[in-house]
PDB file of C-alpha atoms in Angstrom:
ATOM      1  CA  MET C   1      73.335 115.694 120.582  1.00  0.00           C
ATOM      2  CA  PRO C   2      75.361 118.598 119.147  1.00  0.00           C
ATOM      3  CA  THR C   3      77.828 118.058 116.338  1.00  0.00           C
ATOM      4  CA  ILE C   4      81.121 119.757 115.546  1.00  0.00           C
ATOM      5  CA  VAL C   5      82.019 119.767 111.871  1.00  0.00           C
ATOM      6  CA  VAL C   6      85.685 119.746 110.862  1.00  0.00           C
ATOM      7  CA  GLU C   7      86.636 120.384 107.250  1.00  0.00           C
ATOM      8  CA  VAL C   8      90.052 119.530 105.837  1.00  0.00           C
ATOM      9  CA  MET C   9      91.333 120.294 102.339  1.00  0.00           C
ATOM     10  CA  PRO C  10      94.535 119.323 100.520  1.00  0.00           C
ATOM     11  CA  LYS C  11      96.902 122.280 100.412  1.00  0.00           C
ATOM     12  CA  ALA C  12      96.128 124.611  97.526  1.00  0.00           C
ATOM     13  CA  GLU C  13      99.615 124.356  96.037  1.00  0.00           C
ATOM     14  CA  LEU C  14      99.480 120.550  95.890  1.00  0.00           C
ATOM     15  CA  LEU C  15      98.240 118.461  93.042  1.00  0.00           C
ATOM     16  CA  ASP C  16      94.919 116.872  93.918  1.00  0.00           C
ATOM     17  CA  PRO C  17      94.886 113.900  91.516  1.00  0.00           C
ATOM     18  CA  ALA C  18      91.459 112.713  92.724  1.00  0.00           C
ATOM     19  CA  GLY C  19      89.960 116.166  92.137  1.00  0.00           C
ATOM     20  CA  LYS C  20      91.617 116.371  88.739  1.00  0.00           C
ATOM     21  CA  ALA C  21      90.153 113.003  87.750  1.00  0.00           C
ATOM     22  CA  VAL C  22      86.642 114.192  88.683  1.00  0.00           C
ATOM     23  CA  ALA C  23      87.188 117.457  86.804  1.00  0.00           C
ATOM     24  CA  SER C  24      88.226 115.643  83.638  1.00  0.00           C
ATOM     25  CA  ALA C  25      85.170 113.371  83.919  1.00  0.00           C
ATOM     26  CA  LEU C  26      82.982 116.492  84.244  1.00  0.00           C
ATOM     27  CA  HIS C  27      84.495 117.925  81.087  1.00  0.00           C
ATOM     28  CA  ARG C  28      83.830 114.675  79.256  1.00  0.00           C
ATOM     29  CA  LEU C  29      80.161 115.050  80.165  1.00  0.00           C
ATOM     30  CA  GLY C  30      80.103 118.179  78.054  1.00  0.00           C
ATOM     31  CA  ASP C  31      78.833 121.691  78.677  1.00  0.00           C
ATOM     32  CA  THR C  32      79.950 122.687  82.174  1.00  0.00           C
ATOM     33  CA  PRO C  33      80.690 126.020  83.843  1.00  0.00           C
ATOM     34  CA  PHE C  34      82.998 124.277  86.336  1.00  0.00           C
ATOM     35  CA  THR C  35      86.678 124.603  85.593  1.00  0.00           C
ATOM     36  CA  ALA C  36      88.208 122.695  88.505  1.00  0.00           C
ATOM     37  CA  VAL C  37      87.332 120.284  91.308  1.00  0.00           C
ATOM     38  CA  ARG C  38      89.181 119.768  94.577  1.00  0.00           C
ATOM     39  CA  ILE C  39      88.267 117.032  97.035  1.00  0.00           C
ATOM     40  CA  GLY C  40      88.573 117.398 100.788  1.00  0.00           C
ATOM     41  CA  LYS C  41      87.193 115.736 103.896  1.00  0.00           C
ATOM     42  CA  ARG C  42      84.394 116.534 106.302  1.00  0.00           C
ATOM     43  CA  PHE C  43      84.346 115.042 109.809  1.00  0.00           C
ATOM     44  CA  GLU C  44      81.276 115.177 112.047  1.00  0.00           C
ATOM     45  CA  LEU C  45      82.149 114.846 115.732  1.00  0.00           C
ATOM     46  CA  THR C  46      79.159 114.009 117.906  1.00  0.00           C
ATOM     47  CA  VAL C  47      79.468 115.660 121.313  1.00  0.00           C
ATOM     48  CA  GLU C  48      78.121 114.304 124.556  1.00  0.00           C
ATOM     49  CA  GLY C  49      76.743 117.275 126.488  1.00  0.00           C
ATOM     50  CA  GLU C  50      77.212 120.950 125.755  1.00  0.00           C
ATOM     51  CA  VAL C  51      79.757 122.372 123.319  1.00  0.00           C
ATOM     52  CA  THR C  52      81.817 124.537 125.650  1.00  0.00           C
ATOM     53  CA  ASP C  53      84.873 126.549 124.627  1.00  0.00           C
ATOM     54  CA  ALA C  54      86.996 123.741 126.063  1.00  0.00           C
ATOM     55  CA  VAL C  55      85.255 121.137 123.892  1.00  0.00           C
ATOM     56  CA  LEU C  56      85.686 123.312 120.813  1.00  0.00           C
ATOM     57  CA  ALA C  57      89.355 123.842 121.673  1.00  0.00           C
ATOM     58  CA  LYS C  58      89.758 120.085 121.983  1.00  0.00           C
ATOM     59  CA  ALA C  59      88.173 119.612 118.554  1.00  0.00           C
ATOM     60  CA  ARG C  60      90.584 122.165 117.084  1.00  0.00           C
ATOM     61  CA  THR C  61      93.573 120.335 118.585  1.00  0.00           C
ATOM     62  CA  LEU C  62      92.274 117.019 117.265  1.00  0.00           C
ATOM     63  CA  ALA C  63      91.739 118.579 113.841  1.00  0.00           C
ATOM     64  CA  ASP C  64      95.317 119.880 113.758  1.00  0.00           C
ATOM     65  CA  GLU C  65      97.039 116.831 115.189  1.00  0.00           C
ATOM     66  CA  MET C  66      95.099 113.855 113.901  1.00  0.00           C
ATOM     67  CA  LEU C  67      92.294 114.656 111.460  1.00  0.00           C
ATOM     68  CA  SER C  68      94.735 116.548 109.230  1.00  0.00           C
ATOM     69  CA  ASN C  69      98.417 116.340 108.355  1.00  0.00           C
ATOM     70  CA  SER C  70      99.794 119.872 108.142  1.00  0.00           C
ATOM     71  CA  VAL C  71     102.414 118.815 105.590  1.00  0.00           C
ATOM     72  CA  ILE C  72      99.770 118.026 102.992  1.00  0.00           C
ATOM     73  CA  GLU C  73      96.475 119.485 104.266  1.00  0.00           C
ATOM     74  CA  ASP C  74      94.869 122.553 105.835  1.00  0.00           C
ATOM     75  CA  VAL C  75      92.052 122.596 108.382  1.00  0.00           C
ATOM     76  CA  VAL C  76      89.622 125.049 106.807  1.00  0.00           C
ATOM     77  CA  SER C  77      86.941 125.089 109.488  1.00  0.00           C
ATOM     78  CA  VAL C  78      85.974 123.763 112.905  1.00  0.00           C
ATOM     79  CA  GLU C  79      82.383 124.781 113.666  1.00  0.00           C
ATOM     80  CA  VAL C  80      79.338 123.696 115.601  1.00  0.00           C
ATOM     81  CA  ALA C  81      76.683 122.443 113.215  1.00  0.00           C
ATOM     82  CA  PRO C  82      73.568 124.649 113.285  1.00  0.00           C
TER      83      PRO C  82
ATOM     84  CA  MET J   1     119.753  88.793 115.909  1.00  0.00           C
ATOM     85  CA  ARG J   2     116.048  89.199 116.601  1.00  0.00           C
ATOM     86  CA  ILE J   3     114.261  91.589 114.225  1.00  0.00           C
ATOM     87  CA  GLY J   4     110.618  92.424 114.868  1.00  0.00           C
ATOM     88  CA  VAL J   5     108.002  92.821 112.132  1.00  0.00           C
ATOM     89  CA  VAL J   6     104.865  94.627 113.244  1.00  0.00           C
ATOM     90  CA  THR J   7     101.544  93.362 111.932  1.00  0.00           C
ATOM     91  CA  PHE J   8      98.786  95.977 111.782  1.00  0.00           C
ATOM     92  CA  PRO J   9      95.204  95.290 110.680  1.00  0.00           C
ATOM     93  CA  GLY J  10      95.601  95.388 106.896  1.00  0.00           C
ATOM     94  CA  SER J  11      99.350  94.661 106.745  1.00  0.00           C
ATOM     95  CA  LEU J  12     100.106  92.534 103.665  1.00  0.00           C
ATOM     96  CA  ASP J  13     103.835  92.053 103.486  1.00  0.00           C
ATOM     97  CA  ASP J  14     104.619  91.188 107.091  1.00  0.00           C
ATOM     98  CA  ARG J  15     105.365  87.548 106.284  1.00  0.00           C
ATOM     99  CA  ASP J  16     107.466  88.537 103.254  1.00  0.00           C
ATOM    100  CA  ALA J  17     109.517  90.809 105.522  1.00  0.00           C
ATOM    101  CA  GLN J  18     109.922  87.964 108.020  1.00  0.00           C
ATOM    102  CA  ARG J  19     111.095  85.692 105.209  1.00  0.00           C
ATOM    103  CA  ALA J  20     113.653  88.260 103.989  1.00  0.00           C
ATOM    104  CA  ILE J  21     115.022  88.605 107.532  1.00  0.00           C
ATOM    105  CA  ARG J  22     115.394  84.829 107.775  1.00  0.00           C
ATOM    106  CA  LEU J  23     117.126  84.649 104.367  1.00  0.00           C
ATOM    107  CA  ALA J  24     119.558  87.356 105.505  1.00  0.00           C
ATOM    108  CA  GLY J  25     120.462  85.308 108.578  1.00  0.00           C
ATOM    109  CA  GLY J  26     118.344  87.050 111.195  1.00  0.00           C
ATOM    110  CA  GLU J  27     115.589  85.748 113.418  1.00  0.00           C
ATOM    111  CA  PRO J  28     112.207  87.303 112.572  1.00  0.00           C
ATOM    112  CA  VAL J  29     109.868  88.042 115.468  1.00  0.00           C
ATOM    113  CA  ALA J  30     106.189  88.749 114.859  1.00  0.00           C
ATOM    114  CA  LEU J  31     104.986  91.837 116.769  1.00  0.00           C
ATOM    115  CA  TRP J  32     101.358  92.875 117.159  1.00  0.00           C
ATOM    116  CA  HIS J  33     100.015  96.433 116.733  1.00  0.00           C
ATOM    117  CA  GLY J  34      97.779  96.218 119.793  1.00  0.00           C
ATOM    118  CA  SER J  35     100.584  95.277 122.173  1.00  0.00           C
ATOM    119  CA  HIS J  36     103.109  97.436 124.016  1.00  0.00           C
ATOM    120  CA  ASP J  37     105.696  94.639 123.978  1.00  0.00           C
ATOM    121  CA  LEU J  38     108.691  94.771 121.613  1.00  0.00           C
ATOM    122  CA  ASP J  39     109.684  91.276 122.807  1.00  0.00           C
ATOM    123  CA  GLY J  40     113.375  92.101 123.159  1.00  0.00           C
ATOM    124  CA  VAL J  41     114.011  92.728 119.440  1.00  0.00           C
ATOM    125  CA  GLU J  42     117.077  94.692 118.277  1.00  0.00           C
ATOM    126  CA  ALA J  43     115.530  96.155 115.120  1.00  0.00           C
ATOM    127  CA  ILE J  44     112.018  96.671 113.751  1.00  0.00           C
ATOM    128  CA  VAL J  45     110.412  96.511 110.312  1.00  0.00           C
ATOM    129  CA  LEU J  46     107.083  98.230 109.620  1.00  0.00           C
ATOM    130  CA  PRO J  47     105.837  96.293 106.587  1.00  0.00           C
ATOM    131  CA  GLY J  48     103.796  97.229 103.552  1.00  0.00           C
ATOM    132  CA  GLY J  49     100.067  96.883 103.113  1.00  0.00           C
ATOM    133  CA  PHE J  50      96.987  98.974 103.729  1.00  0.00           C
ATOM    134  CA  SER J  51      96.818  99.357 107.503  1.00  0.00           C
ATOM    135  CA  TYR J  52      93.307 100.330 108.597  1.00  0.00           C
ATOM    136  CA  GLY J  53      92.268 100.339 104.939  1.00  0.00           C
ATOM    137  CA  ASP J  54      94.171 103.613 104.403  1.00  0.00           C
ATOM    138  CA  TYR J  55      91.300 105.315 106.276  1.00  0.00           C
ATOM    139  CA  LEU J  56      91.902 108.965 107.290  1.00  0.00           C
ATOM    140  CA  ARG J  57      95.307 109.063 105.545  1.00  0.00           C
ATOM    141  CA  CYS J  58      97.708 106.231 104.636  1.00  0.00           C
ATOM    142  CA  GLY J  59      99.467 105.163 107.844  1.00  0.00           C
ATOM    143  CA  ALA J  60      97.742 107.767 110.015  1.00  0.00           C
ATOM    144  CA  ILE J  61      95.782 105.406 112.255  1.00  0.00           C
ATOM    145  CA  ALA J  62      98.569 102.816 112.491  1.00  0.00           C
ATOM    146  CA  ALA J  63     100.961 105.599 113.567  1.00  0.00           C
ATOM    147  CA  ARG J  64      98.748 106.053 116.631  1.00  0.00           C
ATOM    148  CA  SER J  65      98.380 102.366 117.507  1.00  0.00           C
ATOM    149  CA  PRO J  66      99.584 101.039 120.896  1.00  0.00           C
ATOM    150  CA  ILE J  67     102.870  99.499 119.759  1.00  0.00           C
ATOM    151  CA  MET J  68     103.930 102.671 117.962  1.00  0.00           C
ATOM    152  CA  SER J  69     104.588 104.481 121.248  1.00  0.00           C
ATOM    153  CA  GLU J  70     107.237 101.797 121.953  1.00  0.00           C
ATOM    154  CA  VAL J  71     108.532 101.906 118.367  1.00  0.00           C
ATOM    155  CA  ILE J  72     108.891 105.701 118.541  1.00  0.00           C
ATOM    156  CA  SER J  73     110.751 105.532 121.892  1.00  0.00           C
ATOM    157  CA  ALA J  74     113.035 102.774 120.599  1.00  0.00           C
ATOM    158  CA  ALA J  75     113.733 104.691 117.371  1.00  0.00           C
ATOM    159  CA  GLU J  76     114.555 107.825 119.330  1.00  0.00           C
ATOM    160  CA  ALA J  77     116.958 105.756 121.434  1.00  0.00           C
ATOM    161  CA  GLY J  78     118.731 104.561 118.262  1.00  0.00           C
ATOM    162  CA  MET J  79     117.113 101.223 117.440  1.00  0.00           C
ATOM    163  CA  PRO J  80     117.113 100.510 113.687  1.00  0.00           C
ATOM    164  CA  VAL J  81     113.605 100.893 112.205  1.00  0.00           C
ATOM    165  CA  LEU J  82     112.788 100.268 108.534  1.00  0.00           C
ATOM    166  CA  GLY J  83     109.467 101.351 107.045  1.00  0.00           C
ATOM    167  CA  ILE J  84     108.533  99.805 103.711  1.00  0.00           C
ATOM    168  CA  CYS J  85     105.724 101.378 101.626  1.00  0.00           C
ATOM    169  CA  ASN J  86     102.841 101.612 104.122  1.00  0.00           C
ATOM    170  CA  GLY J  87     105.545 101.368 106.792  1.00  0.00           C
ATOM    171  CA  PHE J  88     107.191 104.482 105.302  1.00  0.00           C
ATOM    172  CA  GLN J  89     103.816 106.226 105.409  1.00  0.00           C
ATOM    173  CA  ILE J  90     103.473 105.198 109.074  1.00  0.00           C
ATOM    174  CA  LEU J  91     106.950 106.597 109.888  1.00  0.00           C
ATOM    175  CA  VAL J  92     106.024 109.899 108.254  1.00  0.00           C
ATOM    176  CA  GLU J  93     102.693 110.060 110.105  1.00  0.00           C
ATOM    177  CA  ALA J  94     104.533 109.239 113.360  1.00  0.00           C
ATOM    178  CA  HIS J  95     106.925 112.157 112.654  1.00  0.00           C
ATOM    179  CA  LEU J  96     109.948 109.845 112.703  1.00  0.00           C
ATOM    180  CA  LEU J  97     110.661 110.976 109.130  1.00  0.00           C
ATOM    181  CA  PRO J  98     109.723 114.338 107.576  1.00  0.00           C
ATOM    182  CA  GLY J  99     107.474 115.254 104.648  1.00  0.00           C
ATOM    183  CA  GLY J 100     104.314 113.581 103.425  1.00  0.00           C
ATOM    184  CA  LEU J 101     103.148 110.988 100.909  1.00  0.00           C
ATOM    185  CA  ILE J 102     100.234 111.753  98.629  1.00  0.00           C
ATOM    186  CA  ARG J 103      98.362 110.055  95.822  1.00  0.00           C
ATOM    187  CA  ASN J 104     100.500 109.345  92.739  1.00  0.00           C
ATOM    188  CA  ASP J 105     100.396 112.369  90.444  1.00  0.00           C
ATOM    189  CA  HIS J 106      98.958 110.340  87.541  1.00  0.00           C
ATOM    190  CA  GLY J 107      96.217 108.970  89.809  1.00  0.00           C
ATOM    191  CA  ASP J 108      96.898 105.287  89.117  1.00  0.00           C
ATOM    192  CA  PHE J 109      98.147 102.471  91.328  1.00  0.00           C
ATOM    193  CA  ILE J 110     101.541 101.413  89.988  1.00  0.00           C
ATOM    194  CA  CYS J 111     103.306  98.054  90.159  1.00  0.00           C
ATOM    195  CA  ARG J 112     106.709  97.678  88.491  1.00  0.00           C
ATOM    196  CA  ASP J 113     110.315  96.633  88.997  1.00  0.00           C
ATOM    197  CA  GLN J 114     111.926  99.951  89.854  1.00  0.00           C
ATOM    198  CA  VAL J 115     115.546 101.020  89.562  1.00  0.00           C
ATOM    199  CA  LEU J 116     116.787 103.068  92.530  1.00  0.00           C
ATOM    200  CA  ARG J 117     120.041 104.866  93.168  1.00  0.00           C
ATOM    201  CA  VAL J 118     121.519 104.550  96.642  1.00  0.00           C
ATOM    202  CA  GLU J 119     122.210 108.075  97.894  1.00  0.00           C
ATOM    203  CA  ASN J 120     123.196 107.333 101.487  1.00  0.00           C
ATOM    204  CA  ALA J 121     125.113 104.150 102.304  1.00  0.00           C
ATOM    205  CA  SER J 122     125.917 104.936 105.917  1.00  0.00           C
ATOM    206  CA  THR J 123     122.577 104.085 107.546  1.00  0.00           C
ATOM    207  CA  ALA J 124     121.764 101.009 109.606  1.00  0.00           C
ATOM    208  CA  TRP J 125     119.810  99.598 106.661  1.00  0.00           C
ATOM    209  CA  THR J 126     122.036 100.630 103.707  1.00  0.00           C
ATOM    210  CA  ASN J 127     125.637 100.114 104.856  1.00  0.00           C
ATOM    211  CA  GLY J 128     126.050  97.102 102.554  1.00  0.00           C
ATOM    212  CA  PHE J 129     125.486  99.292  99.482  1.00  0.00           C
ATOM    213  CA  THR J 130     127.823 101.879  97.960  1.00  0.00           C
ATOM    214  CA  VAL J 131     126.760 105.454  97.193  1.00  0.00           C
ATOM    215  CA  GLY J 132     125.663 105.704  93.574  1.00  0.00           C
ATOM    216  CA  GLN J 133     124.917 101.973  93.309  1.00  0.00           C
ATOM    217  CA  GLU J 134     121.800 101.188  91.269  1.00  0.00           C
ATOM    218  CA  ILE J 135     119.496  98.483  92.564  1.00  0.00           C
ATOM    219  CA  THR J 136     116.189  97.036  91.336  1.00  0.00           C
ATOM    220  CA  VAL J 137     113.308  96.301  93.688  1.00  0.00           C
ATOM    221  CA  PRO J 138     109.552  96.038  93.128  1.00  0.00           C
ATOM    222  CA  LEU J 139     107.397  99.124  93.664  1.00  0.00           C
ATOM    223  CA  LYS J 140     103.640  98.870  94.219  1.00  0.00           C
ATOM    224  CA  ASN J 141     101.628 101.772  95.559  1.00  0.00           C
ATOM    225  CA  GLY J 142      98.866 104.239  94.906  1.00  0.00           C
ATOM    226  CA  GLU J 143     100.002 106.964  97.280  1.00  0.00           C
ATOM    227  CA  GLY J 144     103.761 107.188  96.995  1.00  0.00           C
ATOM    228  CA  GLY J 145     104.260 110.785  95.909  1.00  0.00           C
ATOM    229  CA  PHE J 146     106.761 112.287  98.323  1.00  0.00           C
ATOM    230  CA  ILE J 147     106.285 115.961  99.110  1.00  0.00           C
ATOM    231  CA  ALA J 148     107.805 118.454 101.504  1.00  0.00           C
ATOM    232  CA  SER J 149     107.970 122.228 101.719  1.00  0.00           C
ATOM    233  CA  PRO J 150     110.778 123.877  99.693  1.00  0.00           C
ATOM    234  CA  SER J 151     112.727 124.660 102.871  1.00  0.00           C
ATOM    235  CA  GLU J 152     112.320 121.112 104.205  1.00  0.00           C
ATOM    236  CA  LEU J 153     113.393 119.686 100.846  1.00  0.00           C
ATOM    237  CA  GLU J 154     116.488 121.889 100.878  1.00  0.00           C
ATOM    238  CA  ARG J 155     117.324 120.678 104.391  1.00  0.00           C
ATOM    239  CA  LEU J 156     116.867 117.005 103.413  1.00  0.00           C
ATOM    240  CA  GLU J 157     119.139 117.401 100.401  1.00  0.00           C
ATOM    241  CA  GLY J 158     121.695 119.502 102.293  1.00  0.00           C
ATOM    242  CA  GLU J 159     121.973 117.081 105.183  1.00  0.00           C
ATOM    243  CA  GLY J 160     122.182 113.976 102.990  1.00  0.00           C
ATOM    244  CA  LEU J 161     118.935 112.525 104.296  1.00  0.00           C
ATOM    245  CA  VAL J 162     117.745 111.276 100.894  1.00  0.00           C
ATOM    246  CA  ALA J 163     118.513 107.553 101.060  1.00  0.00           C
ATOM    247  CA  PHE J 164     117.171 106.444  97.648  1.00  0.00           C
ATOM    248  CA  ARG J 165     116.150 108.146  94.424  1.00  0.00           C
ATOM    249  CA  TYR J 166     114.125 106.795  91.496  1.00  0.00           C
ATOM    250  CA  VAL J 167     116.199 106.255  88.348  1.00  0.00           C
ATOM    251  CA  GLY J 168     114.870 106.385  84.785  1.00  0.00           C
ATOM    252  CA  VAL J 169     111.206 106.842  85.640  1.00  0.00           C
ATOM    253  CA  ASN J 170     109.707 108.901  88.436  1.00  0.00           C
ATOM    254  CA  PRO J 171     106.748 106.580  89.057  1.00  0.00           C
ATOM    255  CA  ASN J 172     104.597 108.793  91.271  1.00  0.00           C
ATOM    256  CA  GLY J 173     105.582 112.451  91.054  1.00  0.00           C
ATOM    257  CA  SER J 174     107.841 112.410  94.112  1.00  0.00           C
ATOM    258  CA  LEU J 175     109.740 115.683  94.500  1.00  0.00           C
ATOM    259  CA  ASP J 176     113.447 115.405  93.610  1.00  0.00           C
ATOM    260  CA  ASP J 177     112.721 111.758  92.584  1.00  0.00           C
ATOM    261  CA  ILE J 178     112.867 110.828  96.286  1.00  0.00           C
ATOM    262  CA  ALA J 179     112.106 107.139  96.900  1.00  0.00           C
ATOM    263  CA  GLY J 180     113.333 106.878 100.484  1.00  0.00           C
ATOM    264  CA  LEU J 181     114.671 108.868 103.409  1.00  0.00           C
ATOM    265  CA  THR J 182     116.780 108.383 106.498  1.00  0.00           C
ATOM    266  CA  ASN J 183     116.818 110.341 109.733  1.00  0.00           C
ATOM    267  CA  ALA J 184     119.988 112.222 110.691  1.00  0.00           C
ATOM    268  CA  ARG J 185     121.147 109.428 112.989  1.00  0.00           C
ATOM    269  CA  GLY J 186     120.760 106.833 110.225  1.00  0.00           C
ATOM    270  CA  ASN J 187     118.771 104.335 112.272  1.00  0.00           C
ATOM    271  CA  VAL J 188     115.329 105.139 110.820  1.00  0.00           C
ATOM    272  CA  VAL J 189     114.899 104.526 107.070  1.00  0.00           C
ATOM    273  CA  GLY J 190     111.702 104.571 105.025  1.00  0.00           C
ATOM    274  CA  LEU J 191     111.088 103.916 101.347  1.00  0.00           C
ATOM    275  CA  MET J 192     108.145 103.229  99.052  1.00  0.00           C
ATOM    276  CA  PRO J 193     109.665 100.302  97.069  1.00  0.00           C
ATOM    277  CA  HIS J 194     109.767  96.798  98.555  1.00  0.00           C
ATOM    278  CA  PRO J 195     113.222  95.308  99.246  1.00  0.00           C
ATOM    279  CA  GLU J 196     111.625  92.257 100.899  1.00  0.00           C
ATOM    280  CA  HIS J 197     110.247  91.277  97.483  1.00  0.00           C
ATOM    281  CA  ALA J 198     113.777  91.127  96.050  1.00  0.00           C
ATOM    282  CA  SER J 199     115.435  88.786  98.494  1.00  0.00           C
ATOM    283  CA  GLU J 200     115.220  85.277  97.079  1.00  0.00           C
ATOM    284  CA  VAL J 201     116.169  83.887  93.665  1.00  0.00           C
ATOM    285  CA  GLY J 202     113.037  82.787  91.846  1.00  0.00           C
ATOM    286  CA  PHE J 203     110.802  85.377  93.506  1.00  0.00           C
ATOM    287  CA  GLY J 204     112.468  88.709  92.736  1.00  0.00           C
ATOM    288  CA  PRO J 205     112.631  91.123  89.797  1.00  0.00           C
ATOM    289  CA  ASP J 206     114.056  89.989  86.460  1.00  0.00           C
ATOM    290  CA  THR J 207     117.763  90.558  85.886  1.00  0.00           C
ATOM    291  CA  PRO J 208     119.847  90.259  82.706  1.00  0.00           C
ATOM    292  CA  ALA J 209     121.091  86.921  84.089  1.00  0.00           C
ATOM    293  CA  ALA J 210     117.748  85.218  84.651  1.00  0.00           C
ATOM    294  CA  MET J 211     114.055  85.765  85.250  1.00  0.00           C
ATOM    295  CA  ARG J 212     113.069  86.757  88.796  1.00  0.00           C
ATOM    296  CA  SER J 213     116.611  86.369  90.055  1.00  0.00           C
ATOM    297  CA  GLY J 214     117.062  89.856  91.548  1.00  0.00           C
ATOM    298  CA  VAL J 215     118.026  89.892  95.222  1.00  0.00           C
ATOM    299  CA  ASP J 216     119.169  93.498  95.675  1.00  0.00           C
ATOM    300  CA  GLY J 217     116.704  93.940  98.528  1.00  0.00           C
ATOM    301  CA  LEU J 218     118.430  91.372 100.711  1.00  0.00           C
ATOM    302  CA  THR J 219     121.212  93.900 101.410  1.00  0.00           C
ATOM    303  CA  PHE J 220     118.810  95.977 103.560  1.00  0.00           C
ATOM    304  CA  PHE J 221     118.532  93.088 105.969  1.00  0.00           C
ATOM    305  CA  THR J 222     122.200  91.993 105.882  1.00  0.00           C
ATOM    306  CA  SER J 223     123.083  95.665 106.465  1.00  0.00           C
ATOM    307  CA  VAL J 224     121.131  95.830 109.705  1.00  0.00           C
ATOM    308  CA  LEU J 225     122.738  92.581 110.908  1.00  0.00           C
ATOM    309  CA  GLN J 226     126.166  94.053 110.107  1.00  0.00           C
ATOM    310  CA  HIS J 227     125.249  97.352 111.797  1.00  0.00           C
ATOM    311  CA  THR J 228     124.199  95.603 114.977  1.00  0.00           C
ATOM    312  CA  LEU J 229     127.221  93.242 115.036  1.00  0.00           C
ATOM    313  CA  ALA J 230     129.542  96.218 114.576  1.00  0.00           C
ATOM    314  CA  ARG J 231     128.078  97.881 117.650  1.00  0.00           C
ATOM    315  CA  VAL J 232     128.623  94.904 119.960  1.00  0.00           C
TER     316      VAL J 232
END
């Protein structure tokens, strides 16, 4: 069955304390080229039947209205998994 | 006066809220998240806890539970609704109050007796206080950082919708030290600290007079009784 993947990230201007905690742990591990970590969410929606434009539109609405909160997060992608 | 307390899967402080209502002189009524029946109550408390394990976002799933469609309609019609901690998060997710609540800026869960300043004493739940009064109630949360866009924050401040502010310590990085909000009508109030845990001598925060003797939180519940009596 096809899958639609929705990705949600905390807004860039907001503190991401969980990401910061992971970043500081990385730095404690020593030599790292990574300067920052941000943590978001990935949702996999299993679709019964074909992914039509209407189904994709429904996933986008769901992503905006329930899977994310626009005050604190941005939906960064809604795509059919290859 | 019958005051409903909604129990969601993962609510923790529903019985404490019921107890505070009883101590204030009201009649607590247990309401269930999966029902559409408000059982004739005249006010509603959404209690603290970790509804649905904080899955998705704190309060997000509870805000879409069956009883919330009735709570939202009742709130829009003017019924007093108080959201405490997770209840505040539910009110925000249900769009009954603006802004959002995110993980504490320092990343830790915090539990302390917290001093608050009353900023709005004309709501259904705060009319027994005076503006500027400082009260102490327990605070216990991991995701209590209040945020809103700069324009929204300006509107909240301009319209007097900040109900409570943290005093002394900002425990979670909340913008403008905001601990609680009201809607414009004053019937919907939400805050992160827990007034129901400061409502009975022997079980509240310490005061200069005696250990655990703080009962500042009781005024939330006597206020709503007063508000409802005044309307009859």
